[in-house]
Coordinates of C-alpha atoms in Angstrom, one line a residue:
X1 CA 109.3 147.7 77.4
X2 CA 108.6 149.8 74.4
X3 CA 106.5 148.0 71.7
X4 CA 106.3 147.8 68.0
X5 CA 104.7 145.2 65.8
X6 CA 107.7 144.2 63.5
X7 CA 107.2 144.5 59.8
X8 CA 108.1 141.5 57.6
X9 CA 111.7 141.2 56.6
X10 CA 111.4 142.1 53.0
X11 CA 114.4 143.1 50.8
X12 CA 113.4 146.6 50.2
X13 CA 113.8 147.8 53.8
X14 CA 111.8 150.9 55.0
X15 CA 113.7 153.9 55.6
X16 CA 112.2 155.8 58.6
X17 CA 112.9 159.4 58.3
X18 CA 110.1 161.0 60.6
X19 CA 111.3 163.7 62.9
X20 CA 114.9 163.3 62.6
X21 CA 115.1 159.5 62.6
X22 CA 118.8 158.6 62.3
X23 CA 119.5 158.5 58.6
X24 CA 119.9 155.2 57.1
X25 CA 118.0 153.1 60.0
X26 CA 116.2 150.5 58.4
X27 CA 113.3 148.8 60.2
X28 CA 113.9 145.2 59.3
X29 CA 113.0 142.1 61.5
X30 CA 114.2 138.5 61.0
X31 CA 111.6 135.9 60.7
X32 CA 112.2 132.2 59.5
X33 CA 111.3 131.8 55.9
X34 CA 108.7 129.2 55.2
X35 CA 109.1 126.8 52.1
X36 CA 107.3 127.9 49.0
X37 CA 108.8 131.5 48.6
X38 CA 107.1 133.2 51.5
X39 CA 108.9 134.5 54.8
X40 CA 107.4 134.0 58.3
X41 CA 105.0 136.9 58.0
X42 CA 103.7 136.0 54.5
X43 CA 105.8 138.6 52.5
X44 CA 106.6 137.5 48.9
X45 CA 110.2 136.6 48.7
X46 CA 112.6 137.4 45.7
X47 CA 111.4 136.8 42.2
X48 CA 114.3 134.6 41.7
X49 CA 112.7 131.8 43.8
X50 CA 111.5 128.6 42.5
X51 CA 108.2 129.3 40.4
X52 CA 105.2 127.5 41.5
X53 CA 102.1 126.7 39.6
X54 CA 98.9 128.7 39.5
X55 CA 97.1 125.8 41.5
X56 CA 99.8 126.2 44.3
X57 CA 99.1 129.8 44.8
X58 CA 97.2 130.8 47.7
X59 CA 94.3 133.5 47.8
X60 CA 96.8 136.0 49.5
X61 CA 99.2 135.9 46.7
X62 CA 96.5 136.2 44.1
X63 CA 95.0 139.2 45.9
X64 CA 98.5 140.8 46.0
X65 CA 99.0 140.4 42.2
X66 CA 95.6 141.9 41.6
X67 CA 96.6 145.0 43.1
X68 CA 97.8 147.9 41.0
X69 CA 101.5 147.9 41.2
X70 CA 101.5 144.3 42.7
X71 CA 103.2 143.2 46.0
X72 CA 106.1 145.8 45.6
X73 CA 103.7 148.6 46.0
X74 CA 101.9 147.1 48.8
X75 CA 105.1 146.5 50.9
X76 CA 106.4 149.9 49.9
X77 CA 103.3 151.4 51.4
X78 CA 102.9 149.1 54.4
X79 CA 106.3 149.7 56.0
X80 CA 106.1 153.4 56.5
X81 CA 102.4 153.2 57.4
X82 CA 103.1 150.5 60.0
X83 CA 105.8 152.7 61.6
X84 CA 103.6 155.9 61.3
X85 CA 100.6 154.1 63.0
X86 CA 102.8 152.7 66.0
X87 CA 104.4 156.2 66.4
X88 CA 101.3 158.1 66.3
X89 CA 99.1 155.8 68.5
X90 CA 101.8 155.0 71.1
X91 CA 102.7 157.4 74.1
X92 CA 106.3 157.3 72.9
X93 CA 108.9 156.0 70.6
X94 CA 112.7 155.5 71.0
X95 CA 115.5 153.8 68.7
X96 CA 119.0 152.8 69.7
X97 CA 122.0 151.6 67.7
X98 CA 124.0 148.5 68.3
X99 CA 125.9 150.2 71.4
X100 CA 122.4 151.0 72.9
X101 CA 122.9 154.9 72.3
X102 CA 119.9 156.8 71.3
X103 CA 119.7 157.7 67.6
X104 CA 116.0 158.9 67.7
X105 CA 113.4 159.6 69.9
X106 CA 110.0 161.3 69.4
X107 CA 109.0 164.7 70.9
X108 CA 106.1 163.0 72.9
X109 CA 108.5 160.6 74.6
X110 CA 111.0 163.2 75.3
X111 CA 108.6 165.5 77.1
X112 CA 107.4 162.4 79.1
X113 CA 111.1 161.9 80.3
X114 CA 111.5 165.6 80.9
X115 CA 113.7 166.4 78.1
X116 CA 112.8 169.6 76.3
X117 CA 114.6 168.9 73.1
X118 CA 114.7 165.5 71.5
X119 CA 118.0 166.4 70.1
X120 CA 119.5 166.4 73.5
X121 CA 119.1 162.7 73.9
X122 CA 120.7 161.7 70.5
X123 CA 124.1 159.9 71.1
X124 CA 123.5 159.2 75.0
X125 CA 123.3 155.7 76.4
X126 CA 119.6 154.7 76.7
X127 CA 119.9 154.0 80.5
X128 CA 121.0 157.7 81.1
X129 CA 117.5 158.9 80.0
X130 CA 115.5 155.7 80.6
X131 CA 116.9 154.2 83.9
X132 CA 115.0 150.9 83.6
X133 CA 115.3 150.5 80.0
X134 CA 115.8 146.9 78.5
X135 CA 116.9 148.0 75.0
X136 CA 120.5 147.0 75.6
X137 CA 119.2 143.4 76.4
X138 CA 117.3 143.3 73.2
X139 CA 120.1 144.4 71.2
X140 CA 122.5 141.9 72.7
X141 CA 120.1 138.9 72.4
X142 CA 118.2 139.9 69.1
X143 CA 115.1 138.8 71.0
X144 CA 112.0 141.1 71.3
X145 CA 110.3 141.9 74.5
X146 CA 106.7 141.8 73.4
X147 CA 104.9 143.2 76.5
X148 CA 106.5 144.6 79.7
X149 CA 105.9 147.0 82.5
X150 CA 108.4 149.6 83.0
X151 CA 108.8 151.5 86.2
X152 CA 109.8 155.4 85.5
X153 CA 109.6 157.4 88.7
X154 CA 106.1 156.6 90.2
X155 CA 104.7 155.7 86.7
X156 CA 104.4 152.3 85.3
X157 CA 104.8 152.2 81.6
X158 CA 103.5 149.4 79.2
X159 CA 106.0 149.0 76.8
X160 CA 107.4 146.7 73.8
X161 CA 110.8 146.5 72.4
X162 CA 112.0 144.8 69.0
X163 CA 115.4 144.4 67.4
X164 CA 116.4 146.0 64.2
X165 CA 118.5 144.2 61.5
X166 CA 120.3 145.2 58.3
X167 CA 120.0 143.3 54.9
X168 CA 122.3 140.6 56.1
X169 CA 120.2 139.8 59.3
X170 CA 122.7 141.5 61.6
X171 CA 121.2 143.2 64.7
X172 CA 122.2 146.9 64.2
X173 CA 119.9 148.4 67.0
X174 CA 116.4 148.3 68.6
X175 CA 113.2 150.3 68.6
X176 CA 110.8 150.7 71.7
X177 CA 107.2 151.8 72.0
X178 CA 105.4 153.0 75.0
X179 CA 102.0 151.6 74.4
X180 CA 100.4 153.2 77.6
X181 CA 101.4 155.9 80.2
X182 CA 98.6 154.6 82.3
X183 CA 97.5 151.0 83.5
X184 CA 93.7 152.0 83.5
X185 CA 93.4 150.6 80.0
X186 CA 94.7 147.2 81.3
X187 CA 92.7 147.1 84.4
X188 CA 90.9 143.7 83.6
X189 CA 94.0 142.1 82.7
X190 CA 96.0 143.5 86.0
X191 CA 92.9 142.5 88.2
X192 CA 93.1 138.9 87.0
X193 CA 96.8 139.0 87.4
X194 CA 96.4 140.2 91.0
X195 CA 93.7 137.6 91.6
X196 CA 96.1 134.8 90.6
X197 CA 99.1 136.3 92.5
X198 CA 96.8 136.4 95.7
X199 CA 95.7 132.7 95.2
X200 CA 99.3 131.6 94.6
X201 CA 100.6 133.4 97.7
X202 CA 97.6 131.8 99.7
X203 CA 98.5 128.5 98.4
X204 CA 102.1 128.7 99.3
X205 CA 101.2 129.9 102.7
X206 CA 99.0 126.9 103.3
X207 CA 101.8 124.6 101.8
X208 CA 104.4 126.1 104.4
X209 CA 102.0 126.0 107.2
X210 CA 101.4 122.2 106.4
X211 CA 105.1 121.6 106.4
X212 CA 105.6 123.0 109.9
X213 CA 105.9 120.5 112.8
X214 CA 102.8 119.7 114.8
X215 CA 104.5 118.4 117.8
X216 CA 106.9 119.6 120.3
X217 CA 109.0 117.9 122.8
X218 CA 106.1 118.4 125.4
X219 CA 104.0 116.3 123.2
X220 CA 106.3 113.4 124.2
X221 CA 104.4 112.4 127.4
X222 CA 106.2 110.4 130.2
X223 CA 108.4 111.1 133.0
X224 CA 109.9 107.8 133.4
X225 CA 113.9 107.5 133.4
X226 CA 113.8 106.2 129.7
X227 CA 111.5 109.1 128.6
X228 CA 113.6 111.7 130.3
X229 CA 116.7 110.1 128.5
X230 CA 114.9 110.5 125.0
X231 CA 114.2 114.2 125.6
X232 CA 117.8 114.8 126.9
X233 CA 119.1 113.3 123.5
X234 CA 116.5 115.2 121.5
X235 CA 117.6 118.5 123.0
X236 CA 121.3 117.8 122.3
X237 CA 120.4 116.6 118.7
X238 CA 118.7 120.1 118.2
X239 CA 122.0 121.9 118.7
X240 CA 123.6 120.6 115.5
X241 CA 123.0 119.5 111.9
X242 CA 124.4 116.1 112.2
X243 CA 122.2 113.2 110.8
X244 CA 120.0 111.7 113.4
X245 CA 119.0 107.9 113.4
X246 CA 115.8 107.1 115.3
X247 CA 115.3 103.5 116.5
X248 CA 112.3 101.8 117.8
X249 CA 109.2 99.8 117.2
X250 CA 106.3 100.9 115.2
X251 CA 104.1 103.3 117.0
X252 CA 106.7 104.5 119.6
X253 CA 106.6 108.2 118.5
X254 CA 109.6 108.4 116.1
X255 CA 108.0 111.2 113.8
X256 CA 106.9 113.0 117.1
X257 CA 110.6 113.4 118.1
X258 CA 111.7 114.1 114.9
X259 CA 109.3 117.1 114.5
X260 CA 110.3 118.1 118.2
X261 CA 113.9 118.2 117.2
X262 CA 113.2 120.4 114.1
X263 CA 111.3 122.8 116.3
X264 CA 114.0 123.2 118.7
X265 CA 116.7 123.6 116.1
X266 CA 118.0 126.7 114.1
X267 CA 115.8 125.5 111.1
X268 CA 112.5 125.6 113.0
X269 CA 111.3 128.3 110.6
X270 CA 112.1 126.3 107.5
X271 CA 110.1 123.5 106.1
X272 CA 109.8 120.0 107.8
X273 CA 109.2 117.4 105.1
X274 CA 108.3 113.9 106.1
X275 CA 108.3 110.9 103.8
X276 CA 107.6 107.2 104.3
X277 CA 110.1 105.2 102.2
X278 CA 108.0 102.0 102.2
X279 CA 104.9 103.9 101.0
X280 CA 106.4 105.1 97.7
X281 CA 106.7 102.7 94.7
X282 CA 110.3 101.8 93.9
X283 CA 110.1 102.9 90.5
X284 CA 109.1 106.4 91.7
X285 CA 111.5 106.8 94.4
X286 CA 114.5 108.5 92.7
X287 CA 112.3 111.2 91.3
X288 CA 110.4 111.6 94.3
X289 CA 113.5 112.2 96.6
X290 CA 115.9 114.0 94.0
X291 CA 113.5 115.5 91.5
X292 CA 113.4 115.3 87.6
X293 CA 113.9 117.6 84.9
X294 CA 111.3 118.1 82.1
X295 CA 111.1 115.1 79.8
X296 CA 113.0 112.8 82.1
X297 CA 110.3 110.1 81.7
X298 CA 106.9 109.6 80.1
X299 CA 104.1 111.5 81.7
X300 CA 106.2 113.8 83.7
X301 CA 104.8 117.4 83.9
X302 CA 106.5 119.7 81.5
X303 CA 107.9 121.8 84.3
X304 CA 109.6 118.8 85.8
X305 CA 109.5 117.7 89.3
X306 CA 111.0 119.4 92.3
X307 CA 111.7 116.5 94.6
X308 CA 111.6 116.2 98.4
X309 CA 115.2 117.2 99.0
X310 CA 114.5 120.3 97.3
X311 CA 111.3 121.1 98.9
X312 CA 113.0 120.8 102.5
X313 CA 115.9 122.9 101.3
X314 CA 116.8 124.9 104.4
X315 CA 114.9 122.6 106.8
X316 CA 114.6 119.2 107.7
X317 CA 113.9 115.9 105.8
X318 CA 112.5 113.1 107.9
X319 CA 113.0 109.5 106.2
X320 CA 110.8 107.1 108.0
X321 CA 111.4 103.3 107.4
X322 CA 114.7 104.1 106.0
X323 CA 115.5 100.3 106.2
X324 CA 113.3 99.6 103.3
X325 CA 115.1 101.9 100.9
X326 CA 116.5 100.1 97.8
X327 CA 120.4 99.7 97.6
X328 CA 120.6 101.7 94.4
X329 CA 119.0 104.8 96.0
X330 CA 121.0 104.4 99.2
X331 CA 124.2 105.3 97.1
X332 CA 122.5 108.5 96.0
X333 CA 121.3 109.5 99.5
X334 CA 124.9 109.0 100.9
X335 CA 126.3 111.3 98.3
X336 CA 123.4 113.8 99.2
X337 CA 124.5 113.7 102.7
X338 CA 128.1 113.8 102.2
X339 CA 128.2 116.6 99.3
X340 CA 125.0 118.4 100.4
X341 CA 124.1 118.3 96.5
X342 CA 121.6 116.2 94.5
X343 CA 121.3 115.3 90.9
X344 CA 117.7 115.3 89.5
X345 CA 116.7 112.5 87.3
X346 CA 117.5 113.1 83.7
X347 CA 120.0 115.9 84.6
X348 CA 123.9 115.9 84.4
X349 CA 124.1 119.1 86.7
X350 CA 124.3 118.8 90.5
X351 CA 122.3 121.0 92.5
X352 CA 123.2 122.4 95.8
X353 CA 121.0 121.8 98.9
X354 CA 121.1 122.6 102.6
X355 CA 119.0 119.9 104.2
X356 CA 119.3 118.2 107.7
X357 CA 118.3 114.5 107.5
X358 CA 116.6 112.6 110.4
X359 CA 116.0 108.9 109.5
X360 CA 113.9 106.3 111.3
X361 CA 113.6 102.7 111.3
X362 CA 111.9 99.9 113.3
X363 CA 114.2 97.1 111.9
X364 CA 117.6 96.2 112.9
X365 CA 119.9 97.7 110.5
X366 CA 123.0 95.9 111.4
X367 CA 121.4 92.6 110.6
X368 CA 120.4 94.1 107.2
X369 CA 124.2 95.1 106.6
X370 CA 125.1 91.5 107.3
X371 CA 122.4 90.2 104.8
X372 CA 123.5 92.7 102.1
X373 CA 120.2 94.7 102.1
X374 CA 121.7 98.0 103.7
X375 CA 125.0 99.7 103.0
X376 CA 127.4 99.9 105.7
X377 CA 128.7 103.4 104.8
X378 CA 125.3 104.9 104.8
X379 CA 124.5 103.3 108.2
X380 CA 127.8 104.9 109.7
X381 CA 126.6 108.4 108.0
X382 CA 123.2 108.2 109.6
X383 CA 124.3 106.8 112.9
X384 CA 126.0 109.8 114.3
X385 CA 123.6 110.5 117.0
X386 CA 121.2 107.4 117.5
X387 CA 118.2 107.8 119.6
X388 CA 116.3 104.6 120.8
X389 CA 112.6 105.1 121.7
X390 CA 111.3 102.7 124.3
X391 CA 108.2 100.5 123.6
X392 CA 105.0 101.2 125.5
X393 CA 105.6 98.2 127.8
X394 CA 109.2 99.5 128.8
X395 CA 107.7 102.9 129.8
X396 CA 107.2 102.0 133.4
X397 CA 105.0 104.3 135.4
X398 CA 104.8 106.6 132.4
X399 CA 101.9 104.6 130.9
X400 CA 99.0 106.2 132.9
X401 CA 100.3 109.7 131.7
X402 CA 100.4 108.8 128.2
X403 CA 96.8 107.1 128.5
X404 CA 95.4 110.3 129.9
X405 CA 97.0 112.5 127.3
X406 CA 95.3 110.3 124.6
X407 CA 92.1 110.6 126.3
X408 CA 92.3 114.3 126.3
X409 CA 93.4 114.3 122.5
X410 CA 90.2 112.0 121.8
X411 CA 87.8 114.5 123.6
X412 CA 89.1 117.4 121.9
X413 CA 89.0 115.6 118.4
X414 CA 85.7 113.8 118.7
X415 CA 83.7 116.1 120.9
X416 CA 83.0 113.2 123.2
X417 CA 83.2 113.8 127.0
X418 CA 86.7 113.8 128.8
X419 CA 87.2 110.3 130.3
X420 CA 89.3 109.3 133.1
X421 CA 90.8 106.0 134.3
X422 CA 89.9 104.0 137.4
X423 CA 92.9 102.2 139.3
X424 CA 91.9 98.9 138.1
X425 CA 91.9 100.2 134.4
X426 CA 95.4 101.6 134.9
X427 CA 96.4 98.0 136.3
X428 CA 95.1 96.4 133.4
X429 CA 96.6 98.6 130.9
X430 CA 100.0 97.8 132.7
X431 CA 99.6 94.0 132.3
X432 CA 99.2 94.3 128.5
X433 CA 102.1 93.8 126.2
X434 CA 101.0 96.5 123.6
X435 CA 102.7 95.1 120.5
X436 CA 101.3 98.2 118.4
X437 CA 102.6 100.5 121.2
X438 CA 100.9 104.0 121.3
X439 CA 98.7 103.4 118.1
X440 CA 97.3 100.2 119.7
X441 CA 96.7 102.0 123.0
X442 CA 94.9 105.0 121.1
X443 CA 92.8 102.4 119.2
X444 CA 91.7 100.7 122.3
X445 CA 90.9 104.0 124.4
X446 CA 88.9 105.3 121.6
X447 CA 86.9 102.3 121.1
X448 CA 86.2 102.0 124.9
X449 CA 85.1 105.8 124.8
X450 CA 82.5 104.8 121.9
X451 CA 81.3 101.7 123.8
X452 CA 80.6 103.1 127.2
X453 CA 79.1 106.2 128.9
X454 CA 81.2 106.0 132.0
X455 CA 83.0 109.1 132.7
X456 CA 86.0 106.9 134.2
X457 CA 86.9 103.9 132.1
X458 CA 87.1 100.8 134.2
X459 CA 88.9 97.4 133.4
X460 CA 85.6 95.8 132.2
X461 CA 85.3 98.9 129.7
X462 CA 88.8 98.2 128.4
X463 CA 88.2 94.4 128.3
X464 CA 85.1 95.0 126.0
X465 CA 87.2 97.1 123.7
X466 CA 90.1 94.5 123.7
X467 CA 89.2 91.1 124.8
X468 CA 91.6 89.3 127.2
X469 CA 93.4 92.8 128.0
X470 CA 96.2 92.1 130.3
X471 CA 97.0 88.8 128.7
X472 CA 100.5 88.4 127.4
X473 CA 100.2 85.1 125.5
X474 CA 98.2 84.4 122.2
X475 CA 95.2 86.3 120.9
X476 CA 91.9 85.1 122.4
X477 CA 90.9 83.2 119.3
X478 CA 94.0 81.1 119.8
X479 CA 93.1 80.2 123.3
X480 CA 91.6 76.7 123.7
X481 CA 89.7 75.9 126.8
X482 CA 90.3 72.5 128.6
X483 CA 87.6 70.0 127.7
X484 CA 85.9 69.8 131.1
X485 CA 85.6 73.6 131.1
X486 CA 84.1 73.5 127.6
X487 CA 81.6 70.8 128.5
X488 CA 80.7 72.8 131.7
X489 CA 80.2 75.9 129.5
X490 CA 77.8 74.7 126.8
X491 CA 76.3 71.6 125.5
X492 CA 78.3 69.6 123.1
X493 CA 75.4 70.0 120.6
X494 CA 76.2 73.6 120.3
X495 CA 79.7 73.3 118.9
X496 CA 80.2 75.3 115.7
X497 CA 81.1 74.0 112.6
X498 CA 84.7 74.1 111.3
X499 CA 84.0 76.9 108.8
X500 CA 82.2 78.9 111.4
X501 CA 84.9 78.4 113.8
X502 CA 87.7 79.3 111.3
X503 CA 85.8 82.3 110.4
X504 CA 85.6 83.4 114.1
X505 CA 89.3 82.8 114.5
X506 CA 90.3 84.8 111.3
X507 CA 87.9 87.7 112.3
X508 CA 89.5 87.9 115.8
X509 CA 93.0 87.7 114.3
X510 CA 92.4 90.3 111.8
X511 CA 90.7 92.5 114.3
X512 CA 93.7 92.2 116.5
X513 CA 96.3 93.0 113.7
X514 CA 94.1 96.3 112.9
X515 CA 94.1 97.2 116.5
X516 CA 97.8 96.9 116.8
X517 CA 98.4 99.0 113.8
X518 CA 96.0 101.6 114.7
X519 CA 93.5 100.7 111.9
X520 CA 96.0 100.8 109.1
X521 CA 95.3 97.9 106.8
X522 CA 98.9 98.0 105.2
X523 CA 100.6 97.7 108.4
X524 CA 98.3 95.1 109.7
X525 CA 98.7 93.0 106.4
X526 CA 102.6 93.3 106.8
X527 CA 102.4 92.0 110.6
X528 CA 100.3 88.9 109.4
X529 CA 102.8 88.4 106.6
X530 CA 100.1 88.4 104.0
X531 CA 99.7 91.0 100.9
X532 CA 97.5 94.0 101.3
X533 CA 95.2 92.8 98.6
X534 CA 94.8 89.4 100.3
X535 CA 94.0 91.2 103.7
X536 CA 91.3 93.5 102.0
X537 CA 89.7 90.4 100.5
X538 CA 89.5 88.8 104.0
X539 CA 88.1 91.8 105.5
X540 CA 85.3 92.0 102.8
X541 CA 84.4 88.3 103.2
X542 CA 84.1 88.7 107.0
X543 CA 82.3 91.8 106.8
X544 CA 85.1 93.9 108.6
X545 CA 86.3 97.3 107.6
X546 CA 89.8 98.9 108.1
X547 CA 89.8 102.0 110.1
X548 CA 92.5 103.9 107.9

């Protein structure tokens, strides 16, 4: 951390002989020569280099030639003057040989180090007198350390270090300068550095907090036998690091159970990183999971990409909708699970990781294996401890407790009054099939809370939020009343036209799909078997809006 601005590497070399500087030491620094006869610092090279015409000569060269004595005189004066200025203005100067032994130190630096006579330091290894010196590193690498902070006792010294070379360019030592023995001159720079470090630390804390689990096993509401069995298996799973496969329909709480397992495990203080495989474009999956080195593909940040496995190192990686993972990526995932190492995109060096994987799916993986869409070896690696989560319709008496828990969460989140359920409302909830499971139930209850002022929701309130609640057959728009009933209900003259009736049917169908998906357009479109773009076009045409 001792600093010196390197003089140009010119052929004469400047012999530094101030205050006992080791005889014969030349301050020469290697810079790449530019074409045209000048080295990297603008110093005129040997006369023997190729002659150039006057038109090619720069203003700097013409200025040098105009001086009395020419460039040689300027170089001869510049080298000693440069060293003289650095030695005078700095708080201390030291030089070492190729073995990092002190060959010269000025009196000012010696006094700072508690050495009465500079001659006592000559011949000693630099670390003996400057414990945290990096001069040996400069000699070994031949690379300067332009600006550094060096701790000496309770002092922080601002230093720079530069290699010294002989006429052949071989490193023969190093020179270091203590620029400041106090940091007060650097207060603006250090204040900005401290601010940036504080911002970085705060950002890292926020990221770590965001990667901590939000749910515990108590969040999985229900005391029916199937719910208690799920909780029992979750506690068993938390005791080991074996992969876990969560099975169940969408909306059954698979991520909740994954977070609960992480929170109960020995990895609870480490990151929990969740990723939906189906939500990431296939072309980006490999970089998203395993990371990428700088330059691996066009548009990548020059620092590269860390990847979800590296982010979750030491913790848990939750892979939702694992059944949608492409076959090519399944092979890399299998290797990561077996070897606990990954290979970033564009790299040929494996990176060790320590990650516990919890996977989840709402599809039958064994059927996908038979169809050739999922690797059997990966399935057996993931299926060490399978946990099947029951659908809402299979929860038995636990449905009422789940509904009351959701109503409490709605009140806390929205500020609406806390609502309860009447016995007829509980009965109506029990008759419905709930294809969207907890997401659909939450959607219906929140909608009912917005549509009524009743402190206890009735069956009529729920029916207004979801027509035909309790029906287990087709959606209401598909129900066709008998002809006599239709005639009794309204005159034939009021029968709507085909376009109007079709719009009403489509509006009800899209609304039902959104309700079942918890307002998520992507899931609703998938359940109807249409693209997301087509789904949004239909919503716009019918004046509907997705909830999320």
